[in-house]
Coordinates of N, CA and C in Angstrom, one line a residue:
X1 N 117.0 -16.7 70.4 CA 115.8 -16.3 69.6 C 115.5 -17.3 68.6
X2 N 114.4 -18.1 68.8 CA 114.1 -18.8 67.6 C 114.0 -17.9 66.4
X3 N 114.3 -19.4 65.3 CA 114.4 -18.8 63.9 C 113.1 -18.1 62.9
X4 N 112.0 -18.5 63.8 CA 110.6 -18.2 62.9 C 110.1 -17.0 63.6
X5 N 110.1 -16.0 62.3 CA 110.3 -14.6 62.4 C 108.8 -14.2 63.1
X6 N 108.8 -13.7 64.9 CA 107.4 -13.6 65.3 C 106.9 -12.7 64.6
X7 N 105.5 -13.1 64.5 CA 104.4 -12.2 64.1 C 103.8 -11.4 65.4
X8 N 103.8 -10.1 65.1 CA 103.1 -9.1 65.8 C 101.4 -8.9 65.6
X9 N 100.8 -9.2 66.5 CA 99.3 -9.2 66.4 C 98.9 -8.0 65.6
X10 N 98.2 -8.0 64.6 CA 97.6 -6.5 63.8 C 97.4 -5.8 64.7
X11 N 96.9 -4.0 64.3 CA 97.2 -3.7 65.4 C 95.1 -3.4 65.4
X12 N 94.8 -3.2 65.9 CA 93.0 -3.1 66.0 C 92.6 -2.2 65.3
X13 N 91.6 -2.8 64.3 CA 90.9 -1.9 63.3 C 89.6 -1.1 63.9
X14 N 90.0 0.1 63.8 CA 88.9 1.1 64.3 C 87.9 1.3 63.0
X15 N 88.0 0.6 61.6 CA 86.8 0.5 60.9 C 85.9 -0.5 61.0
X16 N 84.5 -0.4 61.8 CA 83.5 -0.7 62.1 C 82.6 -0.5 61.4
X17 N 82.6 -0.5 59.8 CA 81.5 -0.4 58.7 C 80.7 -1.5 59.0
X18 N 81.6 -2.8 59.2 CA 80.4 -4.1 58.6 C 80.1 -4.5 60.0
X19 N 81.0 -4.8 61.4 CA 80.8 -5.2 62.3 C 80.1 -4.8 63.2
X20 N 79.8 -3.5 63.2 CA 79.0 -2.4 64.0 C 77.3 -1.8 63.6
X21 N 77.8 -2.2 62.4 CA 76.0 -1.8 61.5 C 75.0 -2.4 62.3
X22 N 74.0 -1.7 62.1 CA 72.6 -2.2 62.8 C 71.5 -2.2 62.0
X23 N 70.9 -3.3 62.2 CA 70.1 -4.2 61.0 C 69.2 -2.8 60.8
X24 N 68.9 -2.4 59.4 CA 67.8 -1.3 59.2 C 66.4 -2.3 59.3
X25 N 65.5 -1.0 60.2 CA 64.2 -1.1 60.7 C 63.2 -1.1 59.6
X26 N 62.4 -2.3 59.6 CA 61.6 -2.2 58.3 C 60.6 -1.0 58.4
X27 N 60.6 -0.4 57.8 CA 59.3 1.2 57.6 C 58.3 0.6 58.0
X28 N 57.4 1.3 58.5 CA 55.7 0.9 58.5 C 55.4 1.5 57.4
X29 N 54.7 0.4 56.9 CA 53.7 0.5 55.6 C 52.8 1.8 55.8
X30 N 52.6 2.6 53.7 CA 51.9 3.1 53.9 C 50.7 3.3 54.6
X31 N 49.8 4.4 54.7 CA 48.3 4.3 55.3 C 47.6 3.7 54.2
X32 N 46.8 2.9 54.3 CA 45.9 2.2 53.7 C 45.3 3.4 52.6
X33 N 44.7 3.9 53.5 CA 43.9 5.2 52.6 C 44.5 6.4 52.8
X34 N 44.2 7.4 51.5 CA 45.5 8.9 51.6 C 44.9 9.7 53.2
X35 N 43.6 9.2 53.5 CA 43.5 10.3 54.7 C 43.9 9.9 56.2
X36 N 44.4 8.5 56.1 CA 44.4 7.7 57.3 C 45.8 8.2 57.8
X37 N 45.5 8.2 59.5 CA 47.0 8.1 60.0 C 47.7 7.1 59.8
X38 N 49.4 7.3 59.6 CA 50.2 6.3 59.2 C 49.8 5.2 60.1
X39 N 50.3 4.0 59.8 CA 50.4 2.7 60.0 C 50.9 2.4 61.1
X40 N 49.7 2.1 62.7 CA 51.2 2.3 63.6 C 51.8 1.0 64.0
X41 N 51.7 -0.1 63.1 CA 52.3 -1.3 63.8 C 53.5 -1.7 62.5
X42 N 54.4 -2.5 63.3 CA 55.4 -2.9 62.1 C 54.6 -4.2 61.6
X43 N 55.4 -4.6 60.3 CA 54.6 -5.5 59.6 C 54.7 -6.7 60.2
X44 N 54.0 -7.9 60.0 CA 53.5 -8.9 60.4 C 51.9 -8.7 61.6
X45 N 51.5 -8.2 61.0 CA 50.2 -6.9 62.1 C 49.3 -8.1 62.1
X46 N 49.0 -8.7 63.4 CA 48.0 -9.2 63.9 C 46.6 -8.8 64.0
X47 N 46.0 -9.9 63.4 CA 44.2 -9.5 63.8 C 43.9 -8.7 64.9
X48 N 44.3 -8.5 66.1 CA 43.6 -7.9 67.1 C 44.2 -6.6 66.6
X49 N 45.3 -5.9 66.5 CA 46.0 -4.8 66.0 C 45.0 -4.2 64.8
X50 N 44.3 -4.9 63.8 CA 43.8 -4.4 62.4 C 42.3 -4.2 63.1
X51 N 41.5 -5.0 63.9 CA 40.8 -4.6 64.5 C 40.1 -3.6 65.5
X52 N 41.8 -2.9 66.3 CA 41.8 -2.0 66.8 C 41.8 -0.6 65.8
X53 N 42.6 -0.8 64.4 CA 42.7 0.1 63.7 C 41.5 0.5 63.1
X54 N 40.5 -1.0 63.0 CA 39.5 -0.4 61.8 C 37.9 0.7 63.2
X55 N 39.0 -0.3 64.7 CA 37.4 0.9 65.8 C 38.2 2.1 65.7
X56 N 39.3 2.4 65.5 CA 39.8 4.1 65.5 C 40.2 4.8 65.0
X57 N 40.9 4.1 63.4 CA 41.5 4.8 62.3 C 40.4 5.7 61.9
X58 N 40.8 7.2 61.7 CA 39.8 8.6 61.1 C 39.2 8.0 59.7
X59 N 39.5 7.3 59.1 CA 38.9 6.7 57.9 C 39.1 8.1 56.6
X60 N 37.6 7.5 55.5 CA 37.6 8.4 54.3 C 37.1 9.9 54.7
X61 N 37.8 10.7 54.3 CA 37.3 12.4 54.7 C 37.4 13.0 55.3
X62 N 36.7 14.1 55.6 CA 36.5 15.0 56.7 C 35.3 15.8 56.9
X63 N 34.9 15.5 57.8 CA 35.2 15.0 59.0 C 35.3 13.4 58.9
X64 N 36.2 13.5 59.9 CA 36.2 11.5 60.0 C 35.1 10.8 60.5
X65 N 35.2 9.4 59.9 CA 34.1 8.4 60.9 C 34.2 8.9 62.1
X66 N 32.8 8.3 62.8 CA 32.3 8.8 63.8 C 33.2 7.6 64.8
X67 N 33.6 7.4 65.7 CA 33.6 5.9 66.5 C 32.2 5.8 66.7
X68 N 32.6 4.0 67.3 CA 31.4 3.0 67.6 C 31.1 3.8 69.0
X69 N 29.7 3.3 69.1 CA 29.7 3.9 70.7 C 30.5 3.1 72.1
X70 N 31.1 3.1 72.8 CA 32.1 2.2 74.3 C 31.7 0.6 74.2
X71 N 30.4 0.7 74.0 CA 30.0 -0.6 74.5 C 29.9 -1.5 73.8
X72 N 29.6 -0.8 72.2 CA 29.4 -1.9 71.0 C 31.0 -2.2 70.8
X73 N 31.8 -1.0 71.1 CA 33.6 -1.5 70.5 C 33.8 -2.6 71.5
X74 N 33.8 -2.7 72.8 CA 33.8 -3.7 73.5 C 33.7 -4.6 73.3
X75 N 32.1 -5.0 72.7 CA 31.6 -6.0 72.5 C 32.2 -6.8 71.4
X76 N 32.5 -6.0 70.6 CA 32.8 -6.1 69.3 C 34.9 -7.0 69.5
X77 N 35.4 -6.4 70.3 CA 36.8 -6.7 70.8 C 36.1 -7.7 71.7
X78 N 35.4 -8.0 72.5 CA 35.2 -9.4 72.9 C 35.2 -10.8 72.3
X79 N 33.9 -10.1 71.2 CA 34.0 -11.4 70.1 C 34.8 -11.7 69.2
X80 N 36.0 -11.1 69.3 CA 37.2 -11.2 68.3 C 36.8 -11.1 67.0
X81 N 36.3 -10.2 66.8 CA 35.0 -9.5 65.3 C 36.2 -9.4 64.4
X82 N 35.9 -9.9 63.2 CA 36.4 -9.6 61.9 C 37.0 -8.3 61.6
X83 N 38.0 -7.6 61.1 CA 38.3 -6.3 61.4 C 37.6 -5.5 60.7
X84 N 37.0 -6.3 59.2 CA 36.4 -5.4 58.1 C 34.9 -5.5 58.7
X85 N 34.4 -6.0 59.4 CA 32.9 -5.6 60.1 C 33.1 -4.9 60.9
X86 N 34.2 -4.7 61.7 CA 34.1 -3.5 62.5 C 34.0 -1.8 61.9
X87 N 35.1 -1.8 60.4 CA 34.9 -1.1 59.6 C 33.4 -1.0 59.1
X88 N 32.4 -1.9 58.3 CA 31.5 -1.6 58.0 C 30.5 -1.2 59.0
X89 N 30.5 -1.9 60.5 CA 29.3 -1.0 61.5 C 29.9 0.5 61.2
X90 N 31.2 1.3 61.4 CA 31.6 2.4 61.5 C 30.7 3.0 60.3
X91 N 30.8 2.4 59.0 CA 30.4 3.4 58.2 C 28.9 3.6 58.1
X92 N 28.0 2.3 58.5 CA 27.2 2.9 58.7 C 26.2 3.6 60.0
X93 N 27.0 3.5 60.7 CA 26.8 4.2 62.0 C 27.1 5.7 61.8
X94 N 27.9 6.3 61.3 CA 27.9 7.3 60.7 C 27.1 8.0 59.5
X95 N 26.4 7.0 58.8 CA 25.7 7.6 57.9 C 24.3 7.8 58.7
X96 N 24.0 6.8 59.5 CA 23.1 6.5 60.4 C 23.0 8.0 61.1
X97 N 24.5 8.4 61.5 CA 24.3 9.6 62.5 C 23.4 11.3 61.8
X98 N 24.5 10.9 60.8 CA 23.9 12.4 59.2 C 22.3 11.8 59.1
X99 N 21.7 11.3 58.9 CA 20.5 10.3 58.5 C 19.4 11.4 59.9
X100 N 20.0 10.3 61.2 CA 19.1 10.8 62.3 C 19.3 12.8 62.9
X101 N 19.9 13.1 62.2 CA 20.3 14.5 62.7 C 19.6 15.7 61.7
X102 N 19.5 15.2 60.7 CA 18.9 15.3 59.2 C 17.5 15.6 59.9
X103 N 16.8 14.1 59.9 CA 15.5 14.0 60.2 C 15.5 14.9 61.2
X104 N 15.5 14.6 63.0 CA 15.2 15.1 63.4 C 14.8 17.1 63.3
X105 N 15.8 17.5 62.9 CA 16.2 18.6 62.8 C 15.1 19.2 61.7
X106 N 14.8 18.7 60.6 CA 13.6 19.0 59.6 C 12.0 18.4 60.3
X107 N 11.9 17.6 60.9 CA 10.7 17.2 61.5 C 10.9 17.1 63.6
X108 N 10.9 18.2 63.6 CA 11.2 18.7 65.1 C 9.5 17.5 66.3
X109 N 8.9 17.7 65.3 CA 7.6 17.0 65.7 C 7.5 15.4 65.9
X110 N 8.9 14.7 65.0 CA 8.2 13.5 64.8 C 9.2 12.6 66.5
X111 N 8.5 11.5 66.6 CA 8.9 10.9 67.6 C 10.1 9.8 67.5
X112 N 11.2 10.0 68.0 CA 12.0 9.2 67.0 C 13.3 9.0 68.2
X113 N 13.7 7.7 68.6 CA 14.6 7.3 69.3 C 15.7 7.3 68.6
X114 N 16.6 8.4 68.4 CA 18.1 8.6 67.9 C 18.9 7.7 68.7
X115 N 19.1 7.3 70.1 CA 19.8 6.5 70.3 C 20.0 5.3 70.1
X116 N 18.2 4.7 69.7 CA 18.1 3.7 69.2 C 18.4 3.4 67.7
X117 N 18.3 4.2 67.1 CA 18.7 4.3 65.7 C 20.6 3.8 65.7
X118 N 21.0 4.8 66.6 CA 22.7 4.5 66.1 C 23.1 3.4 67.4
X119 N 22.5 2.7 67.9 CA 22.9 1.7 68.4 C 22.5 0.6 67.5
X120 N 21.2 0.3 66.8 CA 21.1 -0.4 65.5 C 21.8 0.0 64.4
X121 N 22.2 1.0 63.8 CA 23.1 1.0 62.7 C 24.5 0.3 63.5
X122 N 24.8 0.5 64.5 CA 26.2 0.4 65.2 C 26.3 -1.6 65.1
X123 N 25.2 -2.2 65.0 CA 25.1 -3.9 65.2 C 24.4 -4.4 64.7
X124 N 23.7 -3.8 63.5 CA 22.9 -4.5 62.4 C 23.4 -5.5 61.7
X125 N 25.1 -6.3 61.9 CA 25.7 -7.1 61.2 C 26.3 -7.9 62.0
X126 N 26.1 -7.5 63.8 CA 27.3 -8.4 64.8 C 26.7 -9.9 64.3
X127 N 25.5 -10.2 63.9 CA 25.7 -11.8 63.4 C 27.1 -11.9 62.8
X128 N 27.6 -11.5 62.2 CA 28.3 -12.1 61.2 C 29.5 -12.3 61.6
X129 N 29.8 -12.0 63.5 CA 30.9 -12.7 64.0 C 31.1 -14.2 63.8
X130 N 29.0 -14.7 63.6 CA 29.0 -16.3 63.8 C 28.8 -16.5 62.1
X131 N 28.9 -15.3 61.4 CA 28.4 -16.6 60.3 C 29.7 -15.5 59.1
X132 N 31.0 -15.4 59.3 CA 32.1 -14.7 58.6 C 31.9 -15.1 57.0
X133 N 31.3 -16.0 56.7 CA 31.1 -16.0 55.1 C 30.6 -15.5 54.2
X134 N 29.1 -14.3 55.2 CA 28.1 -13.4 54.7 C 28.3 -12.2 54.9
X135 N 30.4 -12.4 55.5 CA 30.7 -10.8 55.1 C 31.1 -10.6 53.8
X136 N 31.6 -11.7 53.0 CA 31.8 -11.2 51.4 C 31.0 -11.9 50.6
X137 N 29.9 -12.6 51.2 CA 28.9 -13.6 50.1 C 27.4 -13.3 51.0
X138 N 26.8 -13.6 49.6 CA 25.5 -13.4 50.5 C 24.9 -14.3 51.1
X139 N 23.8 -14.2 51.9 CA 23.5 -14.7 53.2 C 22.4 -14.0 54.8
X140 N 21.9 -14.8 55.1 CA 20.9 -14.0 55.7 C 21.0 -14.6 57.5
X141 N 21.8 -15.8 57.7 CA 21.9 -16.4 58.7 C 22.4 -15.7 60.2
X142 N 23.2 -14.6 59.6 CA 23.2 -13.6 60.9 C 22.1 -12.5 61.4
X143 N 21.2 -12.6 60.4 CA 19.9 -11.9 61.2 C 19.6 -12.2 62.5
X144 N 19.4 -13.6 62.5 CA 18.4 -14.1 63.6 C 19.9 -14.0 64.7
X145 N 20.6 -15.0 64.2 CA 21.9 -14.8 65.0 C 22.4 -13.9 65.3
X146 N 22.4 -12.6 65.1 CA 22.8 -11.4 65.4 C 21.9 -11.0 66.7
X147 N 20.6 -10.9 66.4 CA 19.7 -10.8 67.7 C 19.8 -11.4 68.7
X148 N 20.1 -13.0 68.4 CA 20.1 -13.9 69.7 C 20.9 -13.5 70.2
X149 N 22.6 -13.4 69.7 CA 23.4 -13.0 70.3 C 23.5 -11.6 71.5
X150 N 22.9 -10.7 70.9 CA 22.7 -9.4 71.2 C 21.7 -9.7 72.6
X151 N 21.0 -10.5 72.7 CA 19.9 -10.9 73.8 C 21.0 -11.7 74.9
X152 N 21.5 -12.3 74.5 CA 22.3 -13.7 75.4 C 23.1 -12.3 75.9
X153 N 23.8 -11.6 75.6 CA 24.4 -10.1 76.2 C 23.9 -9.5 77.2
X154 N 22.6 -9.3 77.1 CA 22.1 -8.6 77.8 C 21.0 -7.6 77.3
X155 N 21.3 -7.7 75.8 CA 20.9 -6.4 75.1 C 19.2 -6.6 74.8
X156 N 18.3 -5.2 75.4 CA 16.9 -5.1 75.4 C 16.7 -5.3 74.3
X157 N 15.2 -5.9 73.9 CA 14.8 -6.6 72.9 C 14.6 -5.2 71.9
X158 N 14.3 -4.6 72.6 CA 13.8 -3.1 71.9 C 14.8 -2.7 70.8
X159 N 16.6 -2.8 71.5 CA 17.5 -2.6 70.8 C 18.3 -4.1 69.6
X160 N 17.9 -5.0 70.9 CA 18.6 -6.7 69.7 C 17.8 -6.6 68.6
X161 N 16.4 -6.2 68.1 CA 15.7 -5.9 67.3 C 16.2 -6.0 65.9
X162 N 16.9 -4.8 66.1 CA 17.6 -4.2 64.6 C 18.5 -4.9 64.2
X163 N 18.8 -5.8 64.2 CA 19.8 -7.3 63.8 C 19.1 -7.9 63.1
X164 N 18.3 -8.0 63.2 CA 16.9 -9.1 62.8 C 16.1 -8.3 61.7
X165 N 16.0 -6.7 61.9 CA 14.8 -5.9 61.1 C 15.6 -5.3 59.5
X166 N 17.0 -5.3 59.6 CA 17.8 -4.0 58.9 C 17.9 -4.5 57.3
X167 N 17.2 -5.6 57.4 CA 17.1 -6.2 55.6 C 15.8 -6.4 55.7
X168 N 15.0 -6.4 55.8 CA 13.5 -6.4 56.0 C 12.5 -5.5 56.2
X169 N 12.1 -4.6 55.7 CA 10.7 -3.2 55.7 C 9.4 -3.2 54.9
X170 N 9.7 -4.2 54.6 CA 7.9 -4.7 54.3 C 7.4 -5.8 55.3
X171 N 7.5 -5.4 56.2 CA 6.2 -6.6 57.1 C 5.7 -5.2 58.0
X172 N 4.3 -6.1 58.9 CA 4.0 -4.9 59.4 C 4.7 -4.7 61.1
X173 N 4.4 -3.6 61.7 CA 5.1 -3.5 62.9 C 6.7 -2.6 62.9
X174 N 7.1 -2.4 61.7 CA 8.0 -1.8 62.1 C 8.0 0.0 61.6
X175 N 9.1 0.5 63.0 CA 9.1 2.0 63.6 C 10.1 2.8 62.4
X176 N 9.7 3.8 61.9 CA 10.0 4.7 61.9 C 12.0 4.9 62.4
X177 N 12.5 4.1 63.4 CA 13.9 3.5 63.4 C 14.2 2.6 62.6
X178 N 13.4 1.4 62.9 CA 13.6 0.4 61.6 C 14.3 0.8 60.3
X179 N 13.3 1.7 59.6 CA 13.5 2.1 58.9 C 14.5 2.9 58.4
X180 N 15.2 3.6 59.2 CA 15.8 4.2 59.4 C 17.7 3.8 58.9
X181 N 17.5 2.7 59.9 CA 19.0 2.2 60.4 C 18.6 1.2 58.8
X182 N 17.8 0.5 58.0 CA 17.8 -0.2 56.9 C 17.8 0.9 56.0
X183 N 17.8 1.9 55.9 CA 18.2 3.1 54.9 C 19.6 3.0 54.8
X184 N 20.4 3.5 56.2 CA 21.2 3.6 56.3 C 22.6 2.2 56.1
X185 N 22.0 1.6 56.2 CA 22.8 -0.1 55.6 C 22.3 -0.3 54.1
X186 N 22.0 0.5 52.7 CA 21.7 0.9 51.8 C 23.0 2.1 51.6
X187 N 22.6 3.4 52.2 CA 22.8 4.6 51.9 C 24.3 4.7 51.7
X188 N 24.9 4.1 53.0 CA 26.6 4.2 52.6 C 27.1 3.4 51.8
X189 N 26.6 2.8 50.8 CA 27.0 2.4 49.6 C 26.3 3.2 48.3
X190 N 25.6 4.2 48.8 CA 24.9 4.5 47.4 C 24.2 3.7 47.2
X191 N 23.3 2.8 47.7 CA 22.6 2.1 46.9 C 20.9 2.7 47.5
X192 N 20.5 2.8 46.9 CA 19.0 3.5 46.4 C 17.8 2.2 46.0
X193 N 17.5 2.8 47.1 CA 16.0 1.5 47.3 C 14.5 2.0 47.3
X194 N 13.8 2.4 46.2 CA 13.0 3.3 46.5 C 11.6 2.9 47.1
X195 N 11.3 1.4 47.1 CA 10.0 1.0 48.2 C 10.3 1.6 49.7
X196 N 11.5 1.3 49.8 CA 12.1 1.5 51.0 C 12.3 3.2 51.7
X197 N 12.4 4.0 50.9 CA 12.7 5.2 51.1 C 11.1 5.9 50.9
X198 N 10.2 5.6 50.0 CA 8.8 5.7 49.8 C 8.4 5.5 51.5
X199 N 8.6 4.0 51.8 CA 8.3 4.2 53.5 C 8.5 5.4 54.5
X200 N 9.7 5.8 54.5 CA 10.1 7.1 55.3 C 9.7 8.0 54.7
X201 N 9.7 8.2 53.6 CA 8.6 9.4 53.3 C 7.3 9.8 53.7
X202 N 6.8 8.5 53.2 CA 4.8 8.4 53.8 C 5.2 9.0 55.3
X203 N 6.2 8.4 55.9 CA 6.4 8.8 57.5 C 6.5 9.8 57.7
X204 N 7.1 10.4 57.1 CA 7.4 11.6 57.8 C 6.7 13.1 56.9
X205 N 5.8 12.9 55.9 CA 4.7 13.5 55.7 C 3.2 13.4 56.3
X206 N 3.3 12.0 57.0 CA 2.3 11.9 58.0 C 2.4 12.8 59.3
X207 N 3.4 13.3 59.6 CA 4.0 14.0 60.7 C 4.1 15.7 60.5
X208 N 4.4 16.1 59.3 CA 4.9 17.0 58.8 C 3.6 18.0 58.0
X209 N 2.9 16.9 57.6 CA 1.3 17.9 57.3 C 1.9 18.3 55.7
X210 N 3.4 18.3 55.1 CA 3.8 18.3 54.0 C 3.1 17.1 53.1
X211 N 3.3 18.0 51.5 CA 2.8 17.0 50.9 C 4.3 15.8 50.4
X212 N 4.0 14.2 50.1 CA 4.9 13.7 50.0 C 5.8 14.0 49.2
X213 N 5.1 14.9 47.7 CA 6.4 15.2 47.0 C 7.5 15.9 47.6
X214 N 6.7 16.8 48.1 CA 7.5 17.4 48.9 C 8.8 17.1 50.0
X215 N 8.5 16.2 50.8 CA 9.1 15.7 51.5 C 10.0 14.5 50.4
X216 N 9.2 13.7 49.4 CA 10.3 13.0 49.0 C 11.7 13.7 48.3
X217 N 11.4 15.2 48.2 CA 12.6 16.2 47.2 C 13.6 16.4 48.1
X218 N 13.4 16.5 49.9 CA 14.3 16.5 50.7 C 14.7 15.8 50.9
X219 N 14.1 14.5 51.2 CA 14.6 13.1 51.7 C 16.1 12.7 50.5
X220 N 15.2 13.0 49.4 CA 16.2 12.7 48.1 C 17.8 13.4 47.9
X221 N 17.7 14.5 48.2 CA 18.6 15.5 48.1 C 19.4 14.7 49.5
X222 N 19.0 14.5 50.7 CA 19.7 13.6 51.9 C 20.7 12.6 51.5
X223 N 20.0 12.2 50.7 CA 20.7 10.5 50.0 C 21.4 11.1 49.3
X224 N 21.4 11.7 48.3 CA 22.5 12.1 47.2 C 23.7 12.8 48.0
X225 N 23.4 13.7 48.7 CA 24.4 14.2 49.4 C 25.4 13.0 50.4
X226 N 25.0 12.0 51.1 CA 25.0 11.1 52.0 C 26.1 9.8 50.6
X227 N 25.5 9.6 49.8 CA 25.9 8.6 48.9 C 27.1 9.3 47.6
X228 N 27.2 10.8 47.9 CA 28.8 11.3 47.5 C 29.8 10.9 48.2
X229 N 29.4 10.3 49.3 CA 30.8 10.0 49.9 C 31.0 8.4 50.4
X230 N 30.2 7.4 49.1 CA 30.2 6.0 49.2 C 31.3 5.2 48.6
X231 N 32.7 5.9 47.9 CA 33.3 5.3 47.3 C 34.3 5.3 48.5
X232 N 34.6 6.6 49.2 CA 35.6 6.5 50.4 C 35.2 5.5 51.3
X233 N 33.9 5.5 51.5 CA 33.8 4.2 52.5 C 33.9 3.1 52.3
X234 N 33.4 2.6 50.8 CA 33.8 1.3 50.4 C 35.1 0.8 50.4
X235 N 36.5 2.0 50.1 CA 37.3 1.5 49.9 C 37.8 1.4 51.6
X236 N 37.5 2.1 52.3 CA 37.6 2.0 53.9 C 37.8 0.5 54.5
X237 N 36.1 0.2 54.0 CA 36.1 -1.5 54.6 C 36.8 -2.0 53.9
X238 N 36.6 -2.0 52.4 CA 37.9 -3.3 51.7 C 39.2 -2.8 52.1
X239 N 39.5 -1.7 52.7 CA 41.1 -2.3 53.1 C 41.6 -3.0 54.7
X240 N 40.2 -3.4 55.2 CA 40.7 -4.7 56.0 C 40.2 -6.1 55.7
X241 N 40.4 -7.2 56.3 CA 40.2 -8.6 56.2 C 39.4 -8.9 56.9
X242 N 38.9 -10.3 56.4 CA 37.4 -10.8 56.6 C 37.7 -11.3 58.0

């Protein structure tokens, strides 16, 4: 027997604290907003992911944003659209919705294309896939660009229209929608434009055989009710990226 005293292999350690652990999963981030469903992607969240969240997240309140209608989300995921424009069509497509449901319902008489209405509130800004600097600065270059675009699509002039019309209500020729869907790109910020809302009034006292004060006390009361719930949607859109 040699003289160097063998060593016996340890004998196997069954404590597996450090070598066995598994790396903890980073949490998904809070919801942006207290009403939103949790966060369902882990962090490092890709533009097409924040995009998808801002066509389907429930948003500020209750009831939730409305969704876009099939074809504008489409369109909108085609062009690889900013995620905070997709947010902002939502909110005003929805105020758009309260807006034409409002009217109709108090002037059963008047003649009024609701589908056209919330398909113009729904793309009154798709310019701004080509011109992304007149989503946080001002700018007017996606008017026209928004139409062309909407036409090179396929989309009837009747409807590419309101890309072109939704900052503009003083020239002549425009419907009673016009007007409408440029209320409604106002209204979900609270912002109050009274040449503008004077227009739909005259309108819809022409229809109504009411006198305008009259009608403007309703109309009024619409907006105020409509522009209580302008701070949830602002913070809606600011919490995605340009």
């Amino acid at each position: 027997m040699s003289g160097a005293s063998a060593v016996a292999d340890p004998a196997p350690s069954h404590d597996r604290r450090v070598t066995d652990r598994r790396p903890e999963l980073t949490p998904s981030p809070k919801p942006l907003l207290p009403n939103s469903r949790p966060f369902p992607y882990p962090c490092g969240v890709k533009p097409p992911d924040l995009l998808h969240r801002a066509l389907h997240d429930p948003g500020p309140g209750d009831p939730p944003l409305r969704p876009l209608p099939d074809d504008v989300a489409r369109l909108l995921r085609d062009l690889d659209a900013p995620p905070r424009l997709a947010a902002h069509l939502r909110a005003v497509h929805d105020v758009a919705h309260r807006l034409v449901d409002r009217v109709a319902r108090q002037h059963p008489t008047l003649t009024l294309d609701r589908a056209a209405v919330l398909f113009g509130a729904a793309t009154h800004d798709i310019g701004k896939t080509a011109h992304v600097g007149e989503l946080s600065g001002p700018g007017s270059a996606h008017e026209e660009a928004g139409r062309a675009l909407l036409l090179a699509r396929g989309v009837s002039p009747e409807r590419a229209r309101f890309a072109g019309t939704h900052a503009t209500w003083n020239v002549p020729g425009l419907t009673v929608e016009d007007l409408l869907v440029s209320v409604a790109d106002k209204i979900w910020k609270n912002r109050r434009v009274r040449e503008l809302e004077d227009l739909v009034v005259g309108r819809l006292a022409m229809v109504s055989g009411r006198p305008v004060w009259e009608e403007f006390l309703a109309f009024d009361d619409l907006l105020t009710a409509i522009g209580e719930g302008a701070e949830g949607r602002l913070a809606f859109q600011a919490s995605y990226p340009t």
